[in-house]
Amino acid sequence: MSVNTPTRDSFSNKFGIIAAAAGSAIGLGNIWRFPYVLGESGGGAFLLIYILFVIIIGVPVMISELLIGRRAQLNVFGAFRKLAPNRYWNLVGVMGVGAAFLILAFYSVVAGWTLQYVYLSLTNALSGRTPVELKAVFENVQQSGGISVFWTLLFLGGTAYIVRSGIEKGIEKYTKVLMPMLLVIILVLIIRALTLDGASAGLNFLFNPDFSKITSDVILEALGQAFFSLSIGMGVIVTYGSYIKKTESLGGTALSVSLADTLIAVLAGIAIFPAAFAFDMAPDQGPGLVFITLPNIFNKMVGGYIFGLMFFILLTIAALTSSISLLEVVVAYFTEELNLSRPKATWIACGIIGVLAVICAFNSLVFNVFDKVSSNVLLPLGGLLIVIFVGWIMGAQKPREEIEADGRKAHYYNGFLFVIKFVAPVAIALVFLKGLGWI
Ligand code: PFF
């Protein structure tokens, strides 16, 4: 999508918008990150706080981003330049670019593992293995250095190729078919997982909140995961908002995308935890959880070879539709603020991200720092500034005008305003300061 052209592209219909925004939101965050963070954060109590944050913070931040984008008809930098009273608000965009660099670096590594699992599934290297052997396979992949770098850079190169040539339209066309397929496979996985002996312990872990597990860390993790999974707090949704027609409902869009995103995450949890418990695996084993658990289920399934292969292919595609939106933030910045051509901007961005990704592939400490700093610090901070901007800076009329531009009265508007003026900023600030140990 070209930005800043006189005749701006817009999504042709509601499904197009939701597919694109959901394409960004649904990715490794739902299927890889959500289960592993939940597993480390004690289970059901985390889920409850997570859902609460999606409702009281996620949806309002998403509506705010959409309305900024549609009002300005520009990407995140242009939008703040146009709507903000001074240039300090560009900081939101700059932070977004910083977050995009960090996220893409470790995201490409995980997507690289996913690609490597496509290869391992294809060559039948996972079937017939015991749970212990599958764990060793993942550890090998994680520590394989050079091989893992190969898959990581392949993924990043693919992302760059798509962003450079701007063929999101084509991608959109395919994702509309492919993402429902991913959903179907997850449902099949759930059926198999739930019929394993000992599955109920996993459901218990996921749905029975143990409130003694709630600490300030768990709360911060839930907040960070909500921002990461919904792709909010860094301007991706501002850009998508600029492509939405005035006749579409922003509230409806935000609600549908958030609902779809949360549903996929919870479904991934329902597939993974019963299986993890049934195969006697600890739920808190970190980033390898999905890669170790799911092949065990595939091994116990009729047609496991083909389901496994398809699952990892579809997961790679889900990762790709998210990484495209991340790289687009960086490329938009480079082309519009630094006046680089689109191909040049893409390859420079990719060169820098590639170096960071290689460091992440070799060093799990750097990997973790990038993961936590972006999700738990940069995105919530971006979200905080965005709601403050809409609630306190844009003026009383503009947000309402934009939300009601579709000609329908937004009965929820006063509630929304109250939330973005008071509830969301205070909640984000509190969680944030407490998580950092400052209060
Ligand atoms: N939401 C994506 C996922 O869940 O995989 C990751 C992501 C994309 C985060 C875009 C942030 C973002 F701006």
Tab-separated table of C-alpha atoms and ligand atoms in Angstrom:
chain	number	residue	atom	x	y	z
A	1	MET	CA	0.000	0.000	0.000
A	2	SER	CA	1.469	3.330	-0.877
A	3	VAL	CA	1.148	5.957	1.742
A	4	ASN	CA	0.461	9.633	1.194
A	5	THR	CA	-0.762	9.334	-2.360
A	6	PRO	CA	-3.431	11.780	-3.468
A	7	THR	CA	-5.999	9.086	-4.077
A	8	ARG	CA	-5.659	6.853	-1.102
A	9	ASP	CA	-6.397	3.197	-1.256
A	10	SER	CA	-9.153	2.053	0.956
A	11	PHE	CA	-10.401	-1.340	1.952
A	12	SER	CA	-13.266	-2.312	-0.263
A	13	ASN	CA	-15.453	-3.789	2.425
A	14	LYS	CA	-15.746	-4.600	6.051
A	15	PHE	CA	-14.325	-8.077	5.681
A	16	GLY	CA	-11.262	-6.624	3.944
A	17	ILE	CA	-10.531	-4.317	6.878
A	18	ILE	CA	-11.063	-6.981	9.455
A	19	ALA	CA	-8.978	-9.490	7.505
A	20	ALA	CA	-6.066	-7.039	7.225
A	21	ALA	CA	-6.152	-5.854	10.834
A	22	ALA	CA	-6.761	-9.381	12.079
A	23	GLY	CA	-3.918	-10.533	9.811
A	24	SER	CA	-1.620	-8.223	11.731
A	25	ALA	CA	-3.061	-9.159	15.109
A	26	ILE	CA	-3.237	-12.923	14.672
A	27	GLY	CA	0.195	-14.456	14.486
A	28	LEU	CA	2.883	-16.026	16.606
A	29	GLY	CA	1.624	-13.875	19.478
A	30	ASN	CA	-1.514	-15.985	19.728
A	31	ILE	CA	-0.171	-19.452	19.118
A	32	TRP	CA	3.430	-19.296	20.296
A	33	ARG	CA	3.613	-16.404	22.798
A	34	PHE	CA	0.243	-16.485	24.548
A	35	PRO	CA	0.458	-20.134	25.694
A	36	TYR	CA	4.054	-19.888	26.823
A	37	VAL	CA	3.566	-16.642	28.768
A	38	LEU	CA	0.361	-18.002	30.315
A	39	GLY	CA	2.202	-21.210	31.204
A	40	GLU	CA	4.921	-19.256	32.973
A	41	SER	CA	2.433	-16.957	34.671
A	42	GLY	CA	0.401	-19.563	36.467
A	43	GLY	CA	-2.540	-20.299	34.145
A	44	GLY	CA	-6.181	-19.331	34.732
A	45	ALA	CA	-5.572	-16.178	36.750
A	46	PHE	CA	-3.434	-14.815	33.929
A	47	LEU	CA	-6.182	-15.606	31.421
A	48	LEU	CA	-8.722	-13.674	33.454
A	49	ILE	CA	-6.540	-10.579	33.764
A	50	TYR	CA	-5.594	-10.851	30.109
A	51	ILE	CA	-9.231	-10.792	28.993
A	52	LEU	CA	-9.968	-7.905	31.331
A	53	PHE	CA	-7.109	-5.907	29.810
A	54	VAL	CA	-8.263	-6.670	26.261
A	55	ILE	CA	-11.681	-5.243	27.145
A	56	ILE	CA	-10.800	-2.184	29.221
A	57	ILE	CA	-7.532	-1.226	27.541
A	58	GLY	CA	-7.101	-3.133	24.261
A	59	VAL	CA	-10.376	-2.255	22.549
A	60	PRO	CA	-10.287	1.462	23.541
A	61	VAL	CA	-6.654	1.796	22.403
A	62	MET	CA	-7.531	0.112	19.115
A	63	ILE	CA	-10.501	2.453	18.527
A	64	SER	CA	-8.217	5.404	19.344
A	65	GLU	CA	-5.592	4.264	16.838
A	66	LEU	CA	-8.196	3.675	14.144
A	67	LEU	CA	-9.728	7.098	14.613
A	68	ILE	CA	-6.361	8.881	14.549
A	69	GLY	CA	-5.500	7.115	11.282
A	70	ARG	CA	-8.814	7.718	9.589
A	71	ARG	CA	-8.974	11.332	10.716
A	72	ALA	CA	-5.487	12.133	9.415
A	73	GLN	CA	-5.576	9.853	6.361
A	74	LEU	CA	-1.867	9.298	6.949
A	75	ASN	CA	0.601	6.851	8.486
A	76	VAL	CA	1.523	7.196	12.146
A	77	PHE	CA	4.170	9.931	11.698
A	78	GLY	CA	2.195	11.997	9.252
A	79	ALA	CA	-0.862	11.537	11.441
A	80	PHE	CA	0.724	13.016	14.538
A	81	ARG	CA	2.326	15.775	12.473
A	82	LYS	CA	-1.078	16.700	11.124
A	83	LEU	CA	-3.203	16.336	14.243
A	84	ALA	CA	-0.834	17.165	17.111
A	85	PRO	CA	-0.254	20.664	18.406
A	86	ASN	CA	3.521	20.156	18.525
A	87	ARG	CA	6.140	17.823	17.172
A	88	TYR	CA	6.823	16.101	20.473
A	89	TRP	CA	3.935	13.783	19.668
A	90	ASN	CA	6.040	12.331	16.880
A	91	LEU	CA	7.689	10.490	19.730
A	92	VAL	CA	4.859	7.962	19.583
A	93	GLY	CA	5.912	7.162	16.033
A	94	VAL	CA	9.589	7.020	16.920
A	95	MET	CA	8.867	4.629	19.782
A	96	GLY	CA	6.774	2.553	17.382
A	97	VAL	CA	9.727	2.264	15.008
A	98	GLY	CA	12.010	1.258	17.871
A	99	ALA	CA	9.508	-1.385	18.975
A	100	ALA	CA	9.137	-2.647	15.398
A	101	PHE	CA	12.914	-3.195	15.156
A	102	LEU	CA	13.040	-5.146	18.409
A	103	ILE	CA	9.908	-7.196	17.755
A	104	LEU	CA	10.887	-8.089	14.203
A	105	ALA	CA	14.302	-9.238	15.388
A	106	PHE	CA	13.031	-11.936	17.738
A	107	TYR	CA	9.820	-12.535	15.774
A	108	SER	CA	11.886	-13.550	12.733
A	109	VAL	CA	13.793	-16.038	14.859
A	110	VAL	CA	10.572	-17.704	16.036
A	111	ALA	CA	9.173	-17.611	12.498
A	112	GLY	CA	12.482	-19.216	11.453
A	113	TRP	CA	11.844	-22.051	13.914
A	114	THR	CA	8.358	-22.378	12.418
A	115	LEU	CA	9.828	-22.648	8.924
A	116	GLN	CA	12.315	-25.187	10.167
A	117	TYR	CA	9.394	-27.201	11.582
A	118	VAL	CA	7.762	-27.082	8.135
A	119	TYR	CA	10.931	-28.689	6.825
A	120	LEU	CA	11.102	-31.228	9.656
A	121	SER	CA	7.426	-32.132	9.128
A	122	LEU	CA	7.930	-32.454	5.393
A	123	THR	CA	10.875	-34.796	5.819
A	124	ASN	CA	8.949	-36.766	8.430
A	125	ALA	CA	11.599	-36.082	11.046
A	126	LEU	CA	9.101	-35.548	13.865
A	127	SER	CA	6.868	-38.574	13.631
A	128	GLY	CA	7.316	-41.605	15.819
A	129	ARG	CA	9.344	-39.671	18.383
A	130	THR	CA	8.757	-39.787	22.117
A	131	PRO	CA	7.949	-36.606	24.063
A	132	VAL	CA	11.504	-36.572	25.420
A	133	GLU	CA	12.951	-36.848	21.919
A	134	LEU	CA	10.723	-34.052	20.645
A	135	LYS	CA	12.000	-31.831	23.408
A	136	ALA	CA	15.548	-32.595	22.314
A	137	VAL	CA	14.606	-31.791	18.696
A	138	PHE	CA	13.443	-28.329	19.723
A	139	GLU	CA	16.530	-27.695	21.826
A	140	ASN	CA	18.622	-28.642	18.826
A	141	VAL	CA	16.729	-26.245	16.603
A	142	GLN	CA	17.073	-23.479	19.163
A	143	GLN	CA	20.780	-24.003	19.564
A	144	SER	CA	21.573	-24.754	15.958
A	145	GLY	CA	23.043	-21.278	15.355
A	146	GLY	CA	23.876	-21.211	11.666
A	147	ILE	CA	20.904	-23.323	10.536
A	148	SER	CA	18.502	-21.315	12.618
A	149	VAL	CA	19.987	-18.111	11.151
A	150	PHE	CA	19.360	-19.475	7.659
A	151	TRP	CA	15.628	-19.963	8.306
A	152	THR	CA	15.370	-16.655	10.170
A	153	LEU	CA	16.886	-14.687	7.310
A	154	LEU	CA	14.780	-16.573	4.793
A	155	PHE	CA	11.662	-15.447	6.632
A	156	LEU	CA	12.883	-11.871	6.943
A	157	GLY	CA	13.799	-11.829	3.250
A	158	GLY	CA	10.283	-13.009	2.383
A	159	THR	CA	8.775	-10.254	4.517
A	160	ALA	CA	11.000	-7.662	2.867
A	161	TYR	CA	10.161	-8.918	-0.605
A	162	ILE	CA	6.441	-8.499	0.014
A	163	VAL	CA	6.741	-5.082	1.676
A	164	ARG	CA	9.093	-3.832	-1.026
A	165	SER	CA	6.814	-4.700	-3.864
A	166	GLY	CA	3.714	-3.732	-1.941
A	167	ILE	CA	1.596	-6.688	-2.908
A	168	GLU	CA	-0.436	-6.806	0.256
A	169	LYS	CA	-3.535	-6.960	-1.902
A	170	GLY	CA	-2.461	-10.397	-3.096
A	171	ILE	CA	-1.566	-11.473	0.393
A	172	GLU	CA	-4.940	-10.290	1.640
A	173	LYS	CA	-6.661	-12.388	-0.977
A	174	TYR	CA	-4.877	-15.524	0.196
A	175	THR	CA	-5.118	-14.866	3.914
A	176	LYS	CA	-8.895	-14.674	3.657
A	177	VAL	CA	-8.802	-18.357	2.748
A	178	LEU	CA	-5.744	-19.449	4.708
A	179	MET	CA	-6.606	-18.029	8.113
A	180	PRO	CA	-9.946	-19.848	8.320
A	181	MET	CA	-7.984	-22.992	7.429
A	182	LEU	CA	-5.667	-22.384	10.375
A	183	LEU	CA	-8.736	-22.080	12.584
A	184	VAL	CA	-10.078	-25.420	11.320
A	185	ILE	CA	-6.771	-27.166	12.072
A	186	ILE	CA	-6.723	-25.715	15.565
A	187	LEU	CA	-10.249	-27.048	16.117
A	188	VAL	CA	-9.175	-30.513	14.954
A	189	LEU	CA	-6.171	-30.318	17.288
A	190	ILE	CA	-8.459	-29.395	20.168
A	191	ILE	CA	-10.630	-32.438	19.595
A	192	ARG	CA	-7.585	-34.708	19.625
A	193	ALA	CA	-6.026	-32.961	22.634
A	194	LEU	CA	-9.204	-33.142	24.680
A	195	THR	CA	-9.591	-36.862	24.066
A	196	LEU	CA	-6.107	-37.673	25.396
A	197	ASP	CA	-5.840	-39.374	28.789
A	198	GLY	CA	-5.205	-36.792	31.476
A	199	ALA	CA	-6.380	-33.850	29.370
A	200	SER	CA	-8.587	-32.418	32.089
A	201	ALA	CA	-5.609	-31.290	34.176
A	202	GLY	CA	-4.700	-28.967	31.312
A	203	LEU	CA	-8.183	-27.478	31.156
A	204	ASN	CA	-8.048	-26.996	34.883
A	205	PHE	CA	-4.764	-25.153	34.580
A	206	LEU	CA	-6.162	-22.882	31.872
A	207	PHE	CA	-9.607	-22.129	33.253
A	208	ASN	CA	-9.368	-22.469	37.035
A	209	PRO	CA	-7.877	-19.236	38.290
A	210	ASP	CA	-5.573	-19.609	41.245
A	211	PHE	CA	-5.516	-16.082	42.590
A	212	SER	CA	-2.486	-16.716	44.744
A	213	LYS	CA	-0.506	-16.763	41.502
A	214	ILE	CA	-1.273	-13.118	40.754
A	215	THR	CA	1.758	-10.929	41.259
A	216	SER	CA	2.666	-7.552	39.811
A	217	ASP	CA	4.814	-9.413	37.299
A	218	VAL	CA	1.915	-11.549	36.116
A	219	ILE	CA	-0.240	-8.436	35.703
A	220	LEU	CA	2.467	-6.688	33.664
A	221	GLU	CA	2.914	-9.798	31.502
A	222	ALA	CA	-0.829	-9.886	30.817
A	223	LEU	CA	-0.800	-6.223	29.811
A	224	GLY	CA	2.225	-6.673	27.560
A	225	GLN	CA	0.704	-9.756	25.961
A	226	ALA	CA	-2.565	-7.904	25.260
A	227	PHE	CA	-0.698	-5.096	23.469
A	228	PHE	CA	1.541	-7.494	21.569
A	229	SER	CA	-1.250	-9.779	20.473
A	230	LEU	CA	-3.587	-6.990	19.350
A	231	SER	CA	-0.749	-5.200	17.473
A	232	ILE	CA	-1.525	-2.000	19.339
A	233	GLY	CA	0.617	0.741	20.878
A	234	MET	CA	2.942	1.281	17.930
A	235	GLY	CA	0.932	2.727	15.080
A	236	VAL	CA	0.229	-0.310	12.908
A	237	ILE	CA	-3.480	0.165	13.516
A	238	VAL	CA	-3.196	3.925	12.859
A	239	THR	CA	-1.968	3.098	9.370
A	240	TYR	CA	-4.760	0.585	8.791
A	241	GLY	CA	-7.269	3.118	10.108
A	242	SER	CA	-6.226	5.508	7.368
A	243	TYR	CA	-7.447	3.016	4.782
A	244	ILE	CA	-10.899	2.583	6.288
A	245	LYS	CA	-13.813	4.284	4.575
A	246	LYS	CA	-15.836	6.871	6.452
A	247	THR	CA	-18.893	4.691	6.152
A	248	GLU	CA	-17.399	1.877	8.242
A	249	SER	CA	-17.823	1.568	11.992
A	250	LEU	CA	-14.568	1.922	13.926
A	251	GLY	CA	-16.003	0.494	17.142
A	252	GLY	CA	-17.344	-2.546	15.293
A	253	THR	CA	-13.992	-3.115	13.601
A	254	ALA	CA	-12.026	-2.898	16.851
A	255	LEU	CA	-14.451	-5.230	18.559
A	256	SER	CA	-14.389	-7.868	15.821
A	257	VAL	CA	-10.593	-7.857	15.520
A	258	SER	CA	-10.086	-8.080	19.287
A	259	LEU	CA	-12.639	-10.845	19.584
A	260	ALA	CA	-11.104	-12.898	16.768
A	261	ASP	CA	-7.619	-12.406	18.192
A	262	THR	CA	-8.609	-13.438	21.707
A	263	LEU	CA	-10.567	-16.408	20.423
A	264	ILE	CA	-7.569	-17.788	18.512
A	265	ALA	CA	-5.314	-17.352	21.554
A	266	VAL	CA	-7.741	-19.129	23.873
A	267	LEU	CA	-8.288	-21.926	21.340
A	268	ALA	CA	-4.516	-22.369	21.054
A	269	GLY	CA	-4.453	-22.694	24.839
A	270	ILE	CA	-7.226	-25.302	24.771
A	271	ALA	CA	-5.209	-27.353	22.292
A	272	ILE	CA	-1.862	-27.001	24.029
A	273	PHE	CA	-2.373	-27.323	27.789
A	274	PRO	CA	-4.407	-30.548	27.853
A	275	ALA	CA	-1.762	-32.097	25.595
A	276	ALA	CA	1.120	-30.739	27.665
A	277	PHE	CA	-0.370	-32.275	30.813
A	278	ALA	CA	-1.290	-35.534	29.084
A	279	PHE	CA	2.317	-35.941	27.888
A	280	ASP	CA	3.681	-35.001	31.283
A	281	MET	CA	5.309	-31.787	30.183
A	282	ALA	CA	5.662	-28.739	32.394
A	283	PRO	CA	3.494	-25.841	31.232
A	284	ASP	CA	6.168	-23.304	32.132
A	285	GLN	CA	8.937	-24.417	29.818
A	286	GLY	CA	9.084	-21.123	27.941
A	287	PRO	CA	9.361	-20.361	24.227
A	288	GLY	CA	9.598	-24.037	23.222
A	289	LEU	CA	6.153	-24.959	24.575
A	290	VAL	CA	4.235	-25.005	21.287
A	291	PHE	CA	7.033	-26.549	19.283
A	292	ILE	CA	7.375	-29.424	21.713
A	293	THR	CA	3.719	-29.992	22.582
A	294	LEU	CA	2.013	-29.931	19.205
A	295	PRO	CA	4.186	-32.498	17.408
A	296	ASN	CA	3.237	-34.880	20.230
A	297	ILE	CA	-0.420	-34.421	19.330
A	298	PHE	CA	0.266	-34.848	15.619
A	299	ASN	CA	2.013	-38.122	16.411
A	300	LYS	CA	-1.149	-39.386	18.093
A	301	MET	CA	-3.440	-38.433	15.221
A	302	VAL	CA	-4.706	-40.178	12.151
A	303	GLY	CA	-3.297	-38.081	9.310
A	304	GLY	CA	-0.853	-36.464	11.738
A	305	TYR	CA	1.754	-36.030	9.013
A	306	ILE	CA	-0.432	-33.904	6.820
A	307	PHE	CA	-2.058	-31.986	9.692
A	308	GLY	CA	1.351	-31.204	11.175
A	309	LEU	CA	2.745	-30.045	7.885
A	310	MET	CA	-0.264	-27.863	7.140
A	311	PHE	CA	-0.274	-26.424	10.636
A	312	PHE	CA	3.313	-25.189	10.443
A	313	ILE	CA	2.817	-23.824	6.921
A	314	LEU	CA	-0.264	-21.892	8.029
A	315	LEU	CA	1.480	-20.653	11.167
A	316	THR	CA	4.301	-19.324	8.980
A	317	ILE	CA	1.746	-17.478	6.868
A	318	ALA	CA	0.053	-16.063	9.979
A	319	ALA	CA	3.497	-14.866	11.108
A	320	LEU	CA	4.113	-13.330	7.702
A	321	THR	CA	0.931	-11.228	7.713
A	322	SER	CA	2.029	-9.854	11.108
A	323	SER	CA	5.684	-9.266	10.188
A	324	ILE	CA	4.613	-7.373	7.065
A	325	SER	CA	2.675	-4.908	9.206
A	326	LEU	CA	5.690	-4.487	11.491
A	327	LEU	CA	8.144	-3.865	8.669
A	328	GLU	CA	5.705	-1.437	7.062
A	329	VAL	CA	6.002	0.820	10.132
A	330	VAL	CA	9.767	1.030	9.699
A	331	VAL	CA	9.629	1.451	5.928
A	332	ALA	CA	6.987	4.185	6.132
A	333	TYR	CA	9.247	6.034	8.558
A	334	PHE	CA	12.341	5.676	6.379
A	335	THR	CA	10.579	6.717	3.186
A	336	GLU	CA	8.654	9.643	4.596
A	337	GLU	CA	10.953	11.033	7.249
A	338	LEU	CA	14.325	10.222	5.712
A	339	ASN	CA	13.221	10.508	2.087
A	340	LEU	CA	14.551	7.123	1.024
A	341	SER	CA	13.037	5.236	-1.889
A	342	ARG	CA	10.820	2.332	-0.933
A	343	PRO	CA	13.189	-0.451	-2.069
A	344	LYS	CA	16.158	1.250	-0.397
A	345	ALA	CA	14.214	1.787	2.813
A	346	THR	CA	13.130	-1.841	2.834
A	347	TRP	CA	16.587	-3.296	2.377
A	348	ILE	CA	18.255	-0.934	4.858
A	349	ALA	CA	15.608	-1.740	7.466
A	350	CYS	CA	16.036	-5.416	6.756
A	351	GLY	CA	19.813	-5.219	6.996
A	352	ILE	CA	19.604	-3.709	10.484
A	353	ILE	CA	16.868	-6.087	11.616
A	354	GLY	CA	18.800	-9.017	10.128
A	355	VAL	CA	21.836	-8.211	12.287
A	356	LEU	CA	19.652	-7.897	15.398
A	357	ALA	CA	17.895	-11.157	14.515
A	358	VAL	CA	21.196	-13.025	14.186
A	359	ILE	CA	22.161	-11.799	17.656
A	360	CYS	CA	18.788	-13.041	18.974
A	361	ALA	CA	19.280	-16.402	17.273
A	362	PHE	CA	22.581	-16.939	19.054
A	363	ASN	CA	21.830	-15.342	22.372
A	364	SER	CA	18.662	-16.202	24.264
A	365	LEU	CA	19.269	-13.440	26.777
A	366	VAL	CA	19.119	-10.782	24.063
A	367	PHE	CA	16.094	-12.584	22.612
A	368	ASN	CA	14.294	-12.330	25.959
A	369	VAL	CA	15.258	-8.710	26.556
A	370	PHE	CA	13.956	-7.673	23.123
A	371	ASP	CA	10.753	-9.626	23.721
A	372	LYS	CA	10.064	-8.175	27.171
A	373	VAL	CA	11.183	-4.597	26.536
A	374	SER	CA	9.017	-4.245	23.451
A	375	SER	CA	5.870	-5.888	24.828
A	376	ASN	CA	6.013	-4.834	28.438
A	377	VAL	CA	7.505	-1.352	28.062
A	378	LEU	CA	7.380	0.211	24.597
A	379	LEU	CA	3.906	-0.897	23.503
A	380	PRO	CA	2.092	-0.001	26.751
A	381	LEU	CA	3.907	3.343	26.781
A	382	GLY	CA	2.831	3.965	23.180
A	383	GLY	CA	-0.741	2.986	24.093
A	384	LEU	CA	-0.684	5.322	27.072
A	385	LEU	CA	0.354	8.258	24.898
A	386	ILE	CA	-2.229	7.383	22.240
A	387	VAL	CA	-5.182	7.368	24.645
A	388	ILE	CA	-3.952	10.556	26.297
A	389	PHE	CA	-3.723	12.135	22.858
A	390	VAL	CA	-7.258	11.198	21.861
A	391	GLY	CA	-8.767	11.847	25.301
A	392	TRP	CA	-7.035	15.081	26.225
A	393	ILE	CA	-5.297	16.635	23.229
A	394	MET	CA	-7.438	16.148	20.136
A	395	GLY	CA	-10.257	18.279	21.483
A	396	ALA	CA	-13.774	17.336	22.462
A	397	GLN	CA	-15.307	17.253	18.996
A	398	LYS	CA	-12.910	15.521	16.631
A	399	PRO	CA	-12.860	12.021	18.130
A	400	ARG	CA	-16.649	11.942	18.291
A	401	GLU	CA	-16.990	13.264	14.754
A	402	GLU	CA	-14.641	10.594	13.474
A	403	ILE	CA	-16.296	7.749	15.329
A	404	GLU	CA	-19.733	8.858	14.167
A	405	ALA	CA	-18.606	9.575	10.596
A	406	ASP	CA	-20.482	6.466	9.495
A	407	GLY	CA	-23.713	8.325	10.232
A	408	ARG	CA	-24.679	6.200	13.217
A	409	LYS	CA	-24.821	7.522	16.732
A	410	ALA	CA	-22.170	5.902	18.935
A	411	HIS	CA	-24.132	5.226	22.104
A	412	TYR	CA	-21.000	3.960	23.742
A	413	TYR	CA	-19.143	7.223	23.144
A	414	ASN	CA	-19.333	8.706	26.652
A	415	GLY	CA	-18.226	5.409	28.147
A	416	PHE	CA	-15.374	5.218	25.664
A	417	LEU	CA	-14.298	8.767	26.484
A	418	PHE	CA	-14.319	8.057	30.189
A	419	VAL	CA	-12.220	4.962	29.672
A	420	ILE	CA	-9.592	6.603	27.487
A	421	LYS	CA	-9.429	9.738	29.628
A	422	PHE	CA	-9.204	8.064	33.008
A	423	VAL	CA	-9.448	4.283	33.249
A	424	ALA	CA	-6.954	3.181	30.593
A	425	PRO	CA	-4.211	5.740	31.357
A	426	VAL	CA	-4.386	5.116	35.098
A	427	ALA	CA	-4.483	1.326	34.629
A	428	ILE	CA	-1.539	1.307	32.233
A	429	ALA	CA	0.503	3.648	34.408
A	430	LEU	CA	-0.186	1.650	37.569
A	431	VAL	CA	0.599	-1.741	36.057
A	432	PHE	CA	3.642	-0.322	34.485
A	433	LEU	CA	5.112	1.350	37.554
A	434	LYS	CA	4.288	-1.628	39.732
A	435	GLY	CA	5.818	-4.050	37.237
A	436	LEU	CA	8.984	-1.991	37.183
A	437	GLY	CA	8.996	-2.054	40.958
A	438	TRP	CA	8.656	1.712	41.246
A	439	ILE	CA	5.540	1.671	43.442
B	1	PFF	N1	0.158	-9.185	16.883
B	1	PFF	C1	1.190	-9.989	16.300
B	1	PFF	C2	1.071	-11.397	16.838
B	1	PFF	O1	0.264	-11.622	17.739
B	1	PFF	O2	1.788	-12.267	16.376
B	1	PFF	C3	2.567	-9.413	16.532
B	1	PFF	C4	2.642	-7.934	16.284
B	1	PFF	C5	2.360	-7.422	15.031
B	1	PFF	C6	2.922	-7.079	17.336
B	1	PFF	C7	2.362	-6.062	14.818
B	1	PFF	C8	2.924	-5.702	17.144
B	1	PFF	C9	2.627	-5.219	15.887
B	1	PFF	F1	2.608	-3.945	15.700
